[in-house]
Tab-separated table of C-alpha atoms in Angstrom:
chain	number	residue	atom	x	y	z
A	18	UNK	CA	-179.180	99.179	26.934
A	19	UNK	CA	-179.746	101.622	29.810
A	20	UNK	CA	-181.869	99.088	31.683
A	21	UNK	CA	-179.268	96.345	31.192
A	22	UNK	CA	-176.429	98.391	32.671
A	23	UNK	CA	-178.598	99.859	35.431
A	24	UNK	CA	-179.509	96.348	36.564
A	25	UNK	CA	-175.853	95.349	36.222
A	26	UNK	CA	-174.772	98.217	38.483
A	27	UNK	CA	-177.392	97.275	41.089
A	28	UNK	CA	-176.443	93.596	40.861
A	29	UNK	CA	-172.775	94.485	41.370
A	30	UNK	CA	-173.652	96.589	44.408
A	31	UNK	CA	-175.778	93.825	45.941
A	32	UNK	CA	-173.069	91.279	45.221
A	33	UNK	CA	-170.449	93.438	46.936
A	34	UNK	CA	-172.651	93.988	49.973
A	35	UNK	CA	-173.461	90.291	50.226
A	36	UNK	CA	-169.794	89.357	49.868
A	37	UNK	CA	-168.784	91.810	52.572
A	38	UNK	CA	-171.486	91.260	55.205
A	39	UNK	CA	-171.333	87.451	54.957
A	40	UNK	CA	-167.612	87.595	55.700
A	41	UNK	CA	-166.723	85.607	52.580
A	42	UNK	CA	-163.922	88.078	51.837
A	43	UNK	CA	-161.900	86.695	54.749
A	44	UNK	CA	-161.088	83.512	52.833
A	45	UNK	CA	-159.166	83.268	49.558
A	46	UNK	CA	-161.325	80.267	48.620
A	47	UNK	CA	-164.260	82.637	48.233
A	48	UNK	CA	-162.423	85.035	45.939
A	49	UNK	CA	-164.519	84.163	42.854
A	50	UNK	CA	-167.931	84.206	44.556
A	51	UNK	CA	-168.829	87.826	43.546
A	52	UNK	CA	-169.012	87.031	39.814
A	53	UNK	CA	-171.726	84.340	40.009
A	54	UNK	CA	-173.455	86.511	42.603
A	55	UNK	CA	-173.591	89.422	40.145
A	56	UNK	CA	-175.103	87.149	37.478
A	57	UNK	CA	-177.656	85.702	39.905
A	58	UNK	CA	-178.657	89.134	41.206
A	59	UNK	CA	-178.962	90.507	37.649
A	60	UNK	CA	-181.404	87.775	36.622
A	61	UNK	CA	-183.335	88.213	39.871
A	62	UNK	CA	-183.653	91.966	39.320
A	63	UNK	CA	-184.645	91.473	35.675
A	64	UNK	CA	-187.275	88.927	36.724
A	65	UNK	CA	-188.679	91.419	39.247
A	66	UNK	CA	-188.768	94.075	36.534
A	67	UNK	CA	-190.711	91.722	34.258
A	68	UNK	CA	-193.168	91.071	37.092
A	69	UNK	CA	-193.650	94.836	37.354
A	70	UNK	CA	-194.211	94.991	33.570
A	71	UNK	CA	-196.867	92.284	33.820
A	72	UNK	CA	-198.706	93.939	36.706
A	73	UNK	CA	-198.583	97.364	35.015
A	74	UNK	CA	-199.885	95.867	31.754
A	75	UNK	CA	-203.069	94.783	33.533
A	76	UNK	CA	-204.041	98.438	33.791
A	77	UNK	CA	-203.502	99.278	30.103
A	78	UNK	CA	-206.747	99.668	28.175
A	79	UNK	CA	-206.229	98.728	24.521
A	80	UNK	CA	-209.546	100.349	23.608
A	81	UNK	CA	-208.267	103.729	24.746
A	82	UNK	CA	-206.388	105.381	21.900
A	83	UNK	CA	-202.965	106.843	22.593
A	84	UNK	CA	-202.676	110.448	21.423
A	85	UNK	CA	-198.915	110.636	21.813
A	86	UNK	CA	-196.029	108.254	22.588
A	87	UNK	CA	-195.347	107.870	26.315
A	88	UNK	CA	-191.665	108.183	27.255
A	89	UNK	CA	-191.770	105.572	30.048
A	90	UNK	CA	-193.667	103.047	27.941
A	91	UNK	CA	-191.190	103.554	25.106
A	92	UNK	CA	-188.224	103.222	27.474
A	93	UNK	CA	-189.530	99.931	28.851
A	94	UNK	CA	-190.382	98.281	25.528
A	95	UNK	CA	-187.131	99.444	23.896
A	96	UNK	CA	-184.855	98.303	26.701
A	97	UNK	CA	-186.566	94.963	27.344
A	98	UNK	CA	-186.453	94.159	23.623
A	99	UNK	CA	-182.772	95.180	23.498
A	100	UNK	CA	-182.076	92.615	26.240
A	101	UNK	CA	-184.173	89.970	24.429
A	102	UNK	CA	-182.167	90.520	21.245
A	103	UNK	CA	-178.929	90.339	23.240
A	104	UNK	CA	-179.822	86.933	24.693
A	105	UNK	CA	-181.182	85.803	21.306
A	106	UNK	CA	-177.625	86.328	20.013
A	107	UNK	CA	-178.602	88.979	17.465
A	108	UNK	CA	-176.168	91.559	16.143
A	109	UNK	CA	-177.439	94.582	14.227
A	110	UNK	CA	-175.523	96.597	11.670
A	111	UNK	CA	-176.987	99.704	10.041
A	112	UNK	CA	-175.241	100.544	6.764
A	113	UNK	CA	-175.574	104.152	5.620
A	114	UNK	CA	-176.757	105.293	9.042
A	115	UNK	CA	-175.234	108.726	8.501
A	116	UNK	CA	-177.894	109.487	5.871
A	117	UNK	CA	-180.774	109.179	8.366
A	118	UNK	CA	-182.131	112.643	9.304
A	119	UNK	CA	-180.726	113.719	12.654
A	120	UNK	CA	-183.112	116.401	13.876
A	121	UNK	CA	-186.236	115.710	11.827
A	122	UNK	CA	-188.971	113.120	12.022
A	123	UNK	CA	-189.157	110.724	9.097
A	124	UNK	CA	-190.982	107.759	7.594
A	125	UNK	CA	-188.911	104.567	7.656
A	126	UNK	CA	-189.967	102.135	4.906
A	127	UNK	CA	-188.568	98.629	4.479
A	128	UNK	CA	-189.260	95.114	3.251
A	129	UNK	CA	-191.008	92.755	5.664
A	130	UNK	CA	-189.459	89.408	6.662
A	131	UNK	CA	-190.500	88.875	10.288
A	132	UNK	CA	-191.911	90.470	13.419
A	133	UNK	CA	-188.350	91.405	14.351
A	134	UNK	CA	-187.902	93.811	11.401
A	135	UNK	CA	-188.669	97.127	13.049
A	136	UNK	CA	-187.850	95.920	16.550
A	137	UNK	CA	-184.177	95.540	15.661
A	138	UNK	CA	-184.260	98.984	14.066
A	139	UNK	CA	-185.812	101.105	16.785
A	140	UNK	CA	-183.897	99.382	19.603
A	141	UNK	CA	-180.677	100.547	17.939
A	142	UNK	CA	-181.695	104.156	17.295
A	143	UNK	CA	-181.480	107.081	19.734
A	144	UNK	CA	-184.493	108.942	18.349
A	145	UNK	CA	-188.026	107.791	19.030
A	146	UNK	CA	-189.326	105.521	16.258
A	147	UNK	CA	-192.715	103.819	16.582
A	148	UNK	CA	-194.123	101.361	14.093
A	149	UNK	CA	-197.395	101.129	12.239
A	150	UNK	CA	-198.250	97.443	12.300
A	151	UNK	CA	-201.043	94.917	12.157
A	152	UNK	CA	-203.702	94.811	14.863
A	153	UNK	CA	-202.430	91.426	16.039
A	154	UNK	CA	-199.388	93.008	17.731
A	155	UNK	CA	-201.648	94.132	20.559
A	156	UNK	CA	-202.321	90.474	21.396
A	157	UNK	CA	-198.649	89.815	22.228
A	158	UNK	CA	-198.415	88.749	25.879
A	159	UNK	CA	-197.553	91.817	28.021
A	160	UNK	CA	-195.463	93.336	25.188
A	161	UNK	CA	-198.567	94.201	23.163
A	162	UNK	CA	-199.950	96.410	25.917
A	163	UNK	CA	-196.615	98.092	26.525
A	164	UNK	CA	-196.255	98.796	22.800
A	165	UNK	CA	-199.709	100.364	22.891
A	166	UNK	CA	-198.648	102.432	25.901
A	167	UNK	CA	-195.466	103.464	24.071
A	168	UNK	CA	-197.505	104.865	21.186
A	169	UNK	CA	-197.122	102.088	18.617
A	170	UNK	CA	-200.030	102.141	16.183
A	171	UNK	CA	-201.997	98.973	15.379
A	172	UNK	CA	-204.014	99.091	12.173
A	173	UNK	CA	-207.029	96.905	11.437
A	174	UNK	CA	-206.707	96.036	7.751
A	175	UNK	CA	-210.385	95.034	7.621
A	176	UNK	CA	-211.604	98.428	8.826
A	177	UNK	CA	-210.929	101.241	6.304
A	178	UNK	CA	-212.162	103.963	8.668
A	179	UNK	CA	-209.899	102.815	11.512
A	180	UNK	CA	-207.075	102.499	8.977
A	181	UNK	CA	-207.525	106.131	7.932
A	182	UNK	CA	-207.452	107.193	11.591
A	183	UNK	CA	-204.149	105.363	12.021
A	184	UNK	CA	-202.652	107.096	8.976
A	185	UNK	CA	-203.728	110.493	10.320
A	186	UNK	CA	-202.303	109.637	13.746
A	187	UNK	CA	-198.953	108.847	12.115
A	188	UNK	CA	-199.082	112.191	10.309
A	189	UNK	CA	-199.831	113.847	13.641
A	190	UNK	CA	-196.825	112.192	15.304
A	191	UNK	CA	-194.528	113.522	12.588
A	192	UNK	CA	-195.985	117.026	12.325
A	193	UNK	CA	-195.943	117.500	16.111
A	194	UNK	CA	-192.340	116.238	16.247
A	195	UNK	CA	-193.321	113.400	18.591
A	196	UNK	CA	-191.903	110.365	16.778
A	197	UNK	CA	-190.752	108.962	13.467
A	198	UNK	CA	-192.817	106.181	11.908
A	199	UNK	CA	-191.613	102.778	10.673
A	200	UNK	CA	-193.730	100.623	8.401
A	201	UNK	CA	-193.588	97.768	5.899
A	202	UNK	CA	-195.847	98.550	2.912
A	203	UNK	CA	-196.130	94.853	1.990
A	204	UNK	CA	-198.498	94.478	4.926
A	205	UNK	CA	-197.691	90.802	5.497
A	206	UNK	CA	-194.397	88.980	5.917
A	207	UNK	CA	-192.605	87.582	2.903
A	208	UNK	CA	-192.072	83.839	3.329
A	209	UNK	CA	-189.935	83.431	0.213
A	210	UNK	CA	-187.528	86.339	0.679
A	211	UNK	CA	-188.987	88.148	-2.324
A	212	UNK	CA	-190.432	91.653	-2.287
A	213	UNK	CA	-194.175	91.571	-2.783
A	214	UNK	CA	-196.707	94.181	-3.804
A	215	UNK	CA	-196.901	97.350	-1.726
A	216	UNK	CA	-200.076	98.863	-0.315
A	217	UNK	CA	-199.801	102.478	-1.519
A	218	UNK	CA	-202.162	103.892	1.116
A	219	UNK	CA	-199.400	103.920	3.738
A	220	UNK	CA	-197.448	106.467	1.673
A	221	UNK	CA	-200.125	109.069	2.387
A	222	UNK	CA	-198.246	109.555	5.677
A	223	UNK	CA	-195.347	111.092	3.766
A	224	UNK	CA	-197.549	112.983	1.308
A	225	UNK	CA	-199.574	114.597	4.105
A	226	UNK	CA	-196.600	115.398	6.345
A	227	UNK	CA	-193.945	116.181	3.665
A	228	UNK	CA	-191.392	114.308	5.763
A	229	UNK	CA	-188.218	112.563	4.543
A	230	UNK	CA	-188.660	108.912	3.563
A	231	UNK	CA	-185.846	106.611	4.677
A	232	UNK	CA	-185.866	103.632	2.313
A	233	UNK	CA	-184.178	100.545	3.733
A	234	UNK	CA	-183.631	96.875	3.026
A	235	UNK	CA	-183.585	94.585	6.078
A	236	UNK	CA	-182.023	91.126	5.895
A	237	UNK	CA	-181.699	88.034	8.117
A	238	UNK	CA	-184.478	88.844	10.601
A	239	UNK	CA	-186.501	85.861	9.364
A	240	UNK	CA	-183.727	83.524	10.521
A	241	UNK	CA	-183.561	84.753	14.145
A	242	UNK	CA	-186.188	82.308	15.416
A	243	UNK	CA	-184.317	79.376	13.802
A	244	UNK	CA	-180.926	80.300	15.231
A	245	UNK	CA	-181.523	81.836	18.651
A	246	UNK	CA	-179.828	81.575	21.004
A	247	UNK	CA	-177.083	79.155	19.957
A	248	UNK	CA	-176.202	80.567	16.565
A	249	UNK	CA	-175.615	84.247	15.871
A	250	UNK	CA	-177.976	86.169	13.603
A	251	UNK	CA	-176.317	89.078	11.831
A	252	UNK	CA	-179.105	91.454	10.904
A	253	UNK	CA	-178.192	94.105	8.355
A	254	UNK	CA	-180.274	97.229	7.817
A	255	UNK	CA	-179.110	98.903	4.639
A	256	UNK	CA	-180.219	102.481	4.025
A	257	UNK	CA	-180.815	102.645	0.269
A	258	UNK	CA	-182.031	106.222	-0.096
A	259	UNK	CA	-183.492	109.179	1.747
A	260	UNK	CA	-186.215	110.880	-0.277
A	261	UNK	CA	-186.919	114.494	0.603
A	262	UNK	CA	-190.334	116.072	-0.018
A	263	UNK	CA	-189.058	117.694	-3.222
A	264	UNK	CA	-188.247	114.219	-4.582
A	265	UNK	CA	-191.861	113.067	-4.458
A	266	UNK	CA	-194.138	116.111	-4.095
A	267	UNK	CA	-195.427	115.687	-7.665
A	268	UNK	CA	-196.261	111.985	-7.169
A	269	UNK	CA	-199.435	110.382	-5.890
A	270	UNK	CA	-199.389	107.522	-3.384
A	271	UNK	CA	-199.351	104.834	-6.104
A	272	UNK	CA	-196.420	106.395	-7.980
A	273	UNK	CA	-194.493	106.985	-4.746
A	274	UNK	CA	-195.146	103.379	-3.726
A	275	UNK	CA	-193.742	102.156	-7.048
A	276	UNK	CA	-190.679	104.387	-6.688
A	277	UNK	CA	-189.802	103.042	-3.233
A	278	UNK	CA	-190.612	99.457	-4.271
A	279	UNK	CA	-188.156	99.750	-7.195
A	280	UNK	CA	-185.348	100.928	-4.883
A	281	UNK	CA	-185.705	97.930	-2.549
A	282	UNK	CA	-186.305	95.489	-5.414
A	283	UNK	CA	-183.073	96.574	-7.099
A	284	UNK	CA	-181.024	95.803	-3.983
A	285	UNK	CA	-182.781	92.436	-3.513
A	286	UNK	CA	-181.945	91.459	-7.084
A	287	UNK	CA	-178.304	92.363	-6.574
A	288	UNK	CA	-178.115	90.657	-3.151
A	289	UNK	CA	-180.835	87.988	-2.827
A	290	UNK	CA	-182.148	87.031	0.612
A	291	UNK	CA	-180.804	83.724	1.928
A	292	UNK	CA	-183.510	81.773	3.790
A	293	UNK	CA	-182.896	78.863	6.128
A	294	UNK	CA	-184.805	75.747	5.127
């Protein structure tokens, strides 16, 4: 959002200067020229910013692990994705937002419908939230490298040792008050709208950090690609529960996984996901 309005302010300034120094203001016929000029300058500035993002991404080494989230990398990926969602005609509503911890790091757990799931969440939150996702996210053109730079964690599901390192890095983020973590314990996207089996290993993040667990149900993200940009997608993120450490400290990862799974499953049964054909 900050990037969008910063570019808008610059585009407005450039439009005003162009309008004045070209002498267009001397004729009433040119009264409406500034508006299309603002739009043209905004897209030009955004294009230049994307060029910068591409050039900067060439110097990001994916093999070099990130020890902590980088503020500039996070700013860039968050604001560019906010603009992408804006032009994709996506609205986001978070129900029960007041229950989310304000001054503490937490583990955000949800169902998994598309690659947009956690993107729509963190772009609409003030606190820093990075996701634990599949290794393939690093292959996304330009965005993958910026997400790496921002501190997003990519886990290789075929490498147990690397997977353990990722879990411990998430714990480190939370304990050092660097970022909250978002993950989808299903591991892979649901193509039928149903909630599938959870991988309990991811819940070790909460057990080792004793952080709150924000349990949420996300809906309509799987339809964004079918609708954008002509039809609006109304994504709803419903906060179902916030589990404090005392609510799960006697559970192991499997039991905690089942507990969270049951909370999301209950809401899905009451309000089934509607998929586009």
